[in-house]
Amino acid sequence: MAKIDLPQSTDTAVDDFHGKGSQFLSIERLKEFQQLKYGMFIHYGMSTFDGKELSAQEPIETYNPTALDVDQWIKVAKDAGMQYAVLTTKHVAGHALWCSKYGEYSVKNSKDTTDVVAEFVKACRKYNIKPCFYYCAWDNTNLFGMDVTPDWPSYAKGYTHTNDEYRKFMWNQIEELLTSYGEIEMLWVDIPFVLPQDKKIELYKFVKKVSPNIIFAYNHSCQNGTELNSVDVWPTDMMTMERTIPNHAAGHAKKSYYNWKTIRGEQYYIPGEYNDTIGKEWFYEEDDEPRSDHDLLGMVLGSTSRGVNCLLNVPPSREGIIPQKWIDPLMRLKANLKKVDFFKEYDLDVD
């Protein structure tokens, strides 16, 4: 496999450009997303049950929730003051949380055949939460002749690991997701470096053809938003910052993330989103404990005050519910956010 060169774009100061930009979506549409401010990331799937973040070819029977209640997940998000939710429809394991007609490794053949994606969207509509989908480009089960690559450190950025047959499967599943459940706020595609750059461009155009108004995001992983990698995560409507809050910028008391990016000589308005975990892990683990109230408050305020949304991961248990050990700190966090007028400042819909 040949390594890909990774030219970097430059960051443009927030006041340097006042035009409409070259991005696909209007600035008004992107600002609608920015106004959401606070959301719930929901990692749930095969990795919940086998305890491996990078699952590979687990027996389909391993996925076995005993008290699945997707409505409860979104009610917790609503009660916490969140405005949107992102569900891992398919993670590294390759197990689809909906009854996909493409492939056999989905809930349609699991012990519990509940279409989790359908229940997720239904609950989001019920509680006025914007539904968003996560889809992982890396797949360790639907291989189509490819090698299994479960070891993250040996599979560094800059290499591709997909073939035409798998990409056809991936495109089909994404189209299925975007046409089966009504309007979706955002599609969050993880580990995009396994796709060649021309295929990332092709996927972006394909998604926009299927759902023109959707926010499309290739995960940029762990970085602070200063530079956008114009190969691994391009094109994208939004810049993700995994476990990394933007740096404080001198002279910008309330905004440190610059929305305007210069990509190959063109100006693009690209909002940002910080994502992190309520505990330490992305998927549920019995011994994982919540961060301190002080840290959780700092995560939300530190990111939103610097101009990006905060997406907080709250993983459901193996039973299929969000446990009390997450609910209690979320409610304390909401109370602490109310004390500093967070919801009033951003005019968010909160009881």
Short mmCIF file of C-alpha atoms in Angstrom, two decimals:
data_model
loop_
_atom_site.label_atom_id
_atom_site.label_comp_id
_atom_site.label_asym_id
_atom_site.label_seq_id
_atom_site.Cartn_x
_atom_site.Cartn_y
_atom_site.Cartn_z
CA MET A 1 0.00 0.00 0.00
CA ALA A 2 1.42 3.39 -0.95
CA LYS A 3 1.49 6.11 1.67
CA ILE A 4 -0.49 9.24 0.81
CA ASP A 5 1.09 12.67 1.17
CA LEU A 6 -0.90 14.85 3.56
CA PRO A 7 -0.72 18.53 2.54
CA GLN A 8 -2.22 20.80 5.16
CA SER A 9 -4.49 23.77 4.61
CA THR A 10 -3.95 27.07 6.36
CA ASP A 11 -6.32 28.55 8.90
CA THR A 12 -7.89 31.89 8.07
CA ALA A 13 -8.64 34.40 10.83
CA VAL A 14 -12.34 34.73 11.49
CA ASP A 15 -12.56 38.32 10.24
CA ASP A 16 -10.51 37.83 7.06
CA PHE A 17 -13.36 36.74 4.83
CA HIS A 18 -16.93 38.00 4.56
CA GLY A 19 -18.25 36.32 1.43
CA LYS A 20 -20.51 33.31 1.02
CA GLY A 21 -17.62 30.87 0.68
CA SER A 22 -17.15 27.87 -1.60
CA GLN A 23 -18.77 25.28 0.66
CA PHE A 24 -21.72 23.21 -0.60
CA LEU A 25 -24.16 24.29 2.13
CA SER A 26 -25.17 27.86 2.85
CA ILE A 27 -23.71 29.64 5.86
CA GLU A 28 -27.26 29.95 7.20
CA ARG A 29 -27.71 26.16 7.11
CA LEU A 30 -24.37 25.57 8.81
CA LYS A 31 -25.20 28.10 11.51
CA GLU A 32 -28.40 26.17 12.22
CA PHE A 33 -26.18 23.25 13.16
CA GLN A 34 -23.87 25.47 15.20
CA GLN A 35 -26.86 26.73 17.19
CA LEU A 36 -27.53 23.21 18.51
CA LYS A 37 -24.45 23.53 20.77
CA TYR A 38 -24.88 20.39 22.89
CA GLY A 39 -25.56 16.82 21.83
CA MET A 40 -25.34 13.17 22.84
CA PHE A 41 -23.04 10.68 21.14
CA ILE A 42 -24.40 7.14 21.51
CA HIS A 43 -21.91 4.31 21.01
CA TYR A 44 -23.85 1.06 20.99
CA GLY A 45 -23.42 -2.22 19.12
CA MET A 46 -21.28 -5.34 19.02
CA SER A 47 -18.46 -3.67 20.97
CA THR A 48 -20.89 -3.10 23.85
CA PHE A 49 -21.08 -6.86 24.30
CA ASP A 50 -17.60 -8.18 23.49
CA GLY A 51 -15.70 -5.41 25.30
CA LYS A 52 -13.48 -4.67 22.30
CA GLU A 53 -13.57 -1.23 20.74
CA LEU A 54 -12.12 -2.68 17.51
CA SER A 55 -14.31 -5.76 17.22
CA ALA A 56 -13.71 -8.24 14.41
CA GLN A 57 -15.97 -11.06 13.21
CA GLU A 58 -17.78 -11.69 16.48
CA PRO A 59 -20.60 -14.27 16.28
CA ILE A 60 -23.83 -12.42 15.56
CA GLU A 61 -25.36 -13.94 18.72
CA THR A 62 -22.92 -11.85 20.80
CA TYR A 63 -25.18 -8.84 20.33
CA ASN A 64 -27.95 -9.59 22.83
CA PRO A 65 -29.64 -6.72 24.70
CA THR A 66 -32.08 -7.96 27.34
CA ALA A 67 -33.97 -4.75 28.16
CA LEU A 68 -33.49 -2.55 25.10
CA ASP A 69 -35.17 0.85 25.49
CA VAL A 70 -34.05 3.30 22.82
CA ASP A 71 -36.78 5.76 23.82
CA GLN A 72 -35.13 6.00 27.24
CA TRP A 73 -31.81 6.99 25.64
CA ILE A 74 -33.34 10.00 23.93
CA LYS A 75 -35.47 10.96 26.90
CA VAL A 76 -32.24 11.15 28.92
CA ALA A 77 -30.72 13.37 26.21
CA LYS A 78 -33.79 15.63 26.31
CA ASP A 79 -33.82 15.76 30.11
CA ALA A 80 -30.12 16.67 30.07
CA GLY A 81 -30.73 19.69 27.81
CA MET A 82 -29.20 18.20 24.68
CA GLN A 83 -30.40 19.28 21.25
CA TYR A 84 -29.17 16.52 18.94
CA ALA A 85 -28.01 12.90 19.08
CA VAL A 86 -25.58 10.85 17.00
CA LEU A 87 -26.03 7.06 16.89
CA THR A 88 -23.37 4.56 15.81
CA THR A 89 -25.44 2.80 13.15
CA LYS A 90 -22.41 0.66 12.20
CA HIS A 91 -19.05 0.69 13.99
CA VAL A 92 -15.76 -1.12 13.28
CA ALA A 93 -17.42 -4.48 14.01
CA GLY A 94 -19.53 -4.06 10.86
CA HIS A 95 -22.74 -5.00 12.67
CA ALA A 96 -25.64 -2.86 11.44
CA LEU A 97 -28.14 -1.61 14.04
CA TRP A 98 -30.89 -1.57 11.42
CA CYS A 99 -32.44 -4.36 9.34
CA SER A 100 -30.25 -3.75 6.32
CA LYS A 101 -31.00 -5.57 3.09
CA TYR A 102 -27.29 -5.38 2.30
CA GLY A 103 -25.37 -8.16 4.03
CA GLU A 104 -26.39 -10.56 6.78
CA TYR A 105 -24.46 -9.03 9.71
CA SER A 106 -27.22 -6.88 11.18
CA VAL A 107 -29.92 -6.88 13.84
CA LYS A 108 -32.22 -8.71 11.44
CA ASN A 109 -30.25 -11.87 12.27
CA SER A 110 -29.45 -11.12 15.93
CA LYS A 111 -31.27 -12.46 18.99
CA ASP A 112 -32.97 -9.09 19.37
CA THR A 113 -34.14 -8.01 15.92
CA THR A 114 -35.24 -4.51 16.96
CA ASP A 115 -34.41 -1.93 14.31
CA VAL A 116 -32.46 0.33 16.67
CA VAL A 117 -32.04 3.03 14.03
CA ALA A 118 -35.81 3.21 13.48
CA GLU A 119 -36.46 3.40 17.21
CA PHE A 120 -33.76 6.05 17.60
CA VAL A 121 -35.27 8.30 14.92
CA LYS A 122 -38.78 7.76 16.30
CA ALA A 123 -37.66 8.80 19.78
CA CYS A 124 -35.77 11.82 18.43
CA ARG A 125 -38.93 13.03 16.69
CA LYS A 126 -40.91 12.46 19.88
CA TYR A 127 -38.57 14.52 22.08
CA ASN A 128 -37.62 17.17 19.50
CA ILE A 129 -34.01 16.02 19.26
CA LYS A 130 -32.21 16.27 15.91
CA PRO A 131 -31.34 12.70 14.74
CA CYS A 132 -27.87 12.11 13.32
CA PHE A 133 -26.15 8.96 12.07
CA TYR A 134 -22.58 7.73 12.59
CA TYR A 135 -21.25 5.25 10.03
CA CYS A 136 -17.77 3.70 10.21
CA ALA A 137 -15.89 3.34 6.92
CA TRP A 138 -13.59 0.73 8.48
CA ASP A 139 -15.30 -2.67 8.68
CA ASN A 140 -13.71 -5.82 10.14
CA THR A 141 -16.49 -8.25 9.20
CA ASN A 142 -17.92 -7.29 5.80
CA LEU A 143 -14.55 -7.88 4.14
CA PHE A 144 -15.26 -8.71 0.46
CA GLY A 145 -11.81 -10.27 0.20
CA MET A 146 -10.00 -7.61 2.26
CA ASP A 147 -7.80 -8.41 5.26
CA VAL A 148 -9.00 -7.96 8.85
CA THR A 149 -7.22 -5.00 10.42
CA PRO A 150 -8.24 -4.91 14.09
CA ASP A 151 -4.94 -3.46 15.37
CA TRP A 152 -5.29 0.32 15.32
CA PRO A 153 -1.62 1.26 15.93
CA SER A 154 -0.42 -0.80 12.94
CA TYR A 155 -2.99 0.84 10.70
CA ALA A 156 -1.82 4.43 10.84
CA LYS A 157 -3.32 7.32 8.93
CA GLY A 158 -2.28 7.67 5.34
CA TYR A 159 -3.22 4.18 4.13
CA THR A 160 -6.34 2.92 2.43
CA HIS A 161 -8.11 -0.34 3.20
CA THR A 162 -11.19 -0.72 1.04
CA ASN A 163 -11.93 -2.27 -2.32
CA ASP A 164 -14.58 -1.52 -4.94
CA GLU A 165 -16.91 -4.28 -3.75
CA TYR A 166 -16.85 -3.07 -0.16
CA ARG A 167 -17.34 0.54 -1.19
CA LYS A 168 -20.41 -0.45 -3.23
CA PHE A 169 -21.75 -2.14 -0.08
CA MET A 170 -20.95 0.97 1.99
CA TRP A 171 -22.60 3.35 -0.48
CA ASN A 172 -25.71 1.12 -0.55
CA GLN A 173 -25.99 1.01 3.23
CA ILE A 174 -25.58 4.77 3.55
CA GLU A 175 -28.25 5.37 0.90
CA GLU A 176 -30.50 2.95 2.79
CA LEU A 177 -29.99 4.91 6.01
CA LEU A 178 -30.65 8.26 4.37
CA THR A 179 -33.79 7.21 2.52
CA SER A 180 -35.55 4.97 5.07
CA TYR A 181 -36.01 7.18 8.15
CA GLY A 182 -36.97 10.65 7.00
CA GLU A 183 -34.85 13.77 7.27
CA ILE A 184 -31.56 13.31 9.13
CA GLU A 185 -29.57 16.25 10.50
CA MET A 186 -26.05 14.90 10.03
CA LEU A 187 -24.05 11.94 8.70
CA TRP A 188 -20.85 11.43 10.71
CA VAL A 189 -18.39 9.15 8.83
CA ASP A 190 -15.60 7.73 10.98
CA ILE A 191 -12.11 6.56 9.99
CA PRO A 192 -12.28 8.09 6.49
CA PHE A 193 -8.58 7.49 5.81
CA VAL A 194 -9.44 3.93 4.68
CA LEU A 195 -11.05 5.50 1.61
CA PRO A 196 -8.85 6.82 -1.23
CA GLN A 197 -9.23 10.56 -1.68
CA ASP A 198 -11.14 10.27 -4.94
CA LYS A 199 -13.60 7.93 -3.22
CA LYS A 200 -14.07 10.36 -0.34
CA ILE A 201 -15.01 13.00 -2.89
CA GLU A 202 -17.30 10.52 -4.63
CA LEU A 203 -19.04 9.61 -1.36
CA TYR A 204 -19.55 13.25 -0.43
CA LYS A 205 -21.17 13.98 -3.80
CA PHE A 206 -23.27 10.81 -3.55
CA VAL A 207 -24.60 11.78 -0.10
CA LYS A 208 -25.41 15.29 -1.27
CA LYS A 209 -27.33 13.88 -4.21
CA VAL A 210 -29.37 11.66 -1.89
CA SER A 211 -29.81 14.25 0.89
CA PRO A 212 -28.74 17.75 -0.22
CA ASN A 213 -29.44 19.51 3.10
CA ILE A 214 -27.64 17.07 5.40
CA ILE A 215 -24.52 18.05 7.37
CA PHE A 216 -21.76 15.67 6.24
CA ALA A 217 -18.72 15.14 8.47
CA TYR A 218 -15.58 13.07 7.99
CA ASN A 219 -14.05 12.54 11.44
CA HIS A 220 -10.76 14.40 11.73
CA SER A 221 -9.91 12.54 14.97
CA CYS A 222 -7.67 14.04 17.70
CA GLN A 223 -6.67 17.63 16.87
CA ASN A 224 -7.73 21.09 18.00
CA GLY A 225 -9.24 22.50 14.80
CA THR A 226 -6.34 24.72 13.83
CA GLU A 227 -5.67 23.00 10.51
CA LEU A 228 -7.97 20.92 8.34
CA ASN A 229 -6.32 17.97 6.61
CA SER A 230 -7.23 18.49 2.96
CA VAL A 231 -6.72 14.82 2.01
CA ASP A 232 -7.90 12.52 4.81
CA VAL A 233 -11.09 14.41 5.69
CA TRP A 234 -11.98 16.31 2.57
CA PRO A 235 -14.58 17.29 1.49
CA THR A 236 -16.52 17.88 4.70
CA ASP A 237 -19.18 20.29 5.98
CA MET A 238 -18.00 20.17 9.58
CA MET A 239 -14.70 19.66 11.43
CA THR A 240 -14.63 17.18 14.30
CA MET A 241 -12.25 17.47 17.24
CA GLU A 242 -12.02 14.13 19.05
CA ARG A 243 -11.14 14.54 22.75
CA THR A 244 -9.56 17.93 21.97
CA ILE A 245 -10.98 21.37 22.79
CA PRO A 246 -9.84 24.23 20.52
CA ASN A 247 -6.98 26.34 21.79
CA HIS A 248 -7.72 29.72 23.35
CA ALA A 249 -6.94 32.49 20.86
CA ALA A 250 -5.58 35.77 22.20
CA GLY A 251 -7.86 38.66 21.35
CA HIS A 252 -10.91 36.45 20.85
CA ALA A 253 -12.46 36.24 24.29
CA LYS A 254 -15.44 34.12 23.25
CA LYS A 255 -14.35 32.43 20.04
CA SER A 256 -11.16 30.49 19.40
CA TYR A 257 -12.20 28.13 16.63
CA TYR A 258 -12.04 29.88 13.25
CA ASN A 259 -14.92 28.85 10.99
CA TRP A 260 -13.24 30.07 7.82
CA LYS A 261 -10.73 27.63 6.37
CA THR A 262 -8.55 28.06 3.29
CA ILE A 263 -8.59 24.80 1.33
CA ARG A 264 -6.51 24.75 -1.87
CA GLY A 265 -6.89 28.48 -2.32
CA GLU A 266 -10.65 28.62 -1.70
CA GLN A 267 -12.49 29.93 1.39
CA TYR A 268 -14.89 27.56 3.15
CA TYR A 269 -17.14 28.13 6.14
CA ILE A 270 -16.70 24.96 8.24
CA PRO A 271 -18.18 24.80 11.77
CA GLY A 272 -16.54 22.66 14.46
CA GLU A 273 -17.60 20.00 16.93
CA TYR A 274 -15.73 18.69 19.97
CA ASN A 275 -16.56 15.11 20.94
CA ASP A 276 -15.56 13.29 24.12
CA THR A 277 -16.79 10.73 26.63
CA ILE A 278 -18.70 11.04 29.90
CA GLY A 279 -16.30 8.45 31.34
CA LYS A 280 -13.15 7.13 29.70
CA GLU A 281 -14.56 4.66 27.15
CA TRP A 282 -16.62 5.05 23.98
CA PHE A 283 -18.57 1.82 24.55
CA TYR A 284 -20.06 0.78 27.88
CA GLU A 285 -17.83 -0.94 30.42
CA GLU A 286 -18.93 -1.91 33.91
CA ASP A 287 -15.90 -0.38 35.62
CA ASP A 288 -15.97 2.89 33.67
CA GLU A 289 -16.89 5.82 35.92
CA PRO A 290 -18.09 9.34 35.06
CA ARG A 291 -15.74 12.28 35.06
CA SER A 292 -16.05 14.79 37.87
CA ASP A 293 -18.80 17.40 37.74
CA HIS A 294 -16.08 20.03 37.40
CA ASP A 295 -14.55 18.30 34.38
CA LEU A 296 -17.89 17.76 32.64
CA LEU A 297 -18.87 21.40 33.08
CA GLY A 298 -15.48 22.46 31.76
CA MET A 299 -15.84 20.22 28.70
CA VAL A 300 -19.15 21.80 27.71
CA LEU A 301 -18.27 25.39 28.51
CA GLY A 302 -14.68 25.11 27.29
CA SER A 303 -15.77 23.93 23.86
CA THR A 304 -18.93 25.95 23.27
CA SER A 305 -17.35 29.19 24.52
CA ARG A 306 -14.60 28.68 21.96
CA GLY A 307 -17.05 28.44 19.10
CA VAL A 308 -17.74 24.72 18.60
CA ASN A 309 -20.52 22.29 19.52
CA CYS A 310 -20.04 19.77 22.32
CA LEU A 311 -20.97 16.14 21.55
CA LEU A 312 -20.82 14.11 24.77
CA ASN A 313 -20.69 10.32 24.49
CA VAL A 314 -23.10 8.51 26.83
CA PRO A 315 -22.99 4.75 26.11
CA PRO A 316 -25.96 2.49 26.91
CA SER A 317 -25.35 -0.69 28.91
CA ARG A 318 -25.39 -4.28 27.65
CA GLU A 319 -29.01 -4.47 28.80
CA GLY A 320 -29.84 -1.67 26.39
CA ILE A 321 -30.49 1.30 28.69
CA ILE A 322 -28.54 4.35 29.82
CA PRO A 323 -27.62 3.45 33.41
CA GLN A 324 -28.14 5.62 36.45
CA LYS A 325 -24.39 6.12 36.83
CA TRP A 326 -24.53 8.30 33.69
CA ILE A 327 -27.92 9.90 34.35
CA ASP A 328 -26.99 11.36 37.75
CA PRO A 329 -23.93 13.32 36.53
CA LEU A 330 -25.86 14.45 33.45
CA MET A 331 -28.59 15.96 35.61
CA ARG A 332 -26.00 17.65 37.83
CA LEU A 333 -24.31 18.97 34.70
CA LYS A 334 -27.61 20.41 33.49
CA ALA A 335 -28.10 22.14 36.86
CA ASN A 336 -24.59 23.56 36.71
CA LEU A 337 -25.13 24.78 33.14
CA LYS A 338 -28.32 26.51 34.25
CA LYS A 339 -26.40 28.28 37.00
CA VAL A 340 -24.19 29.96 34.40
CA ASP A 341 -27.14 30.67 32.04
CA PHE A 342 -25.76 28.37 29.34
CA PHE A 343 -29.18 27.47 27.93
CA LYS A 344 -30.44 31.06 28.06
CA GLU A 345 -27.32 32.40 26.38
CA TYR A 346 -27.82 30.16 23.37
CA ASP A 347 -31.64 30.18 23.47
CA LEU A 348 -31.83 26.39 23.72
CA ASP A 349 -35.04 24.40 24.20
CA VAL A 350 -34.74 23.16 27.79
CA ASP A 351 -37.37 22.43 30.45
#
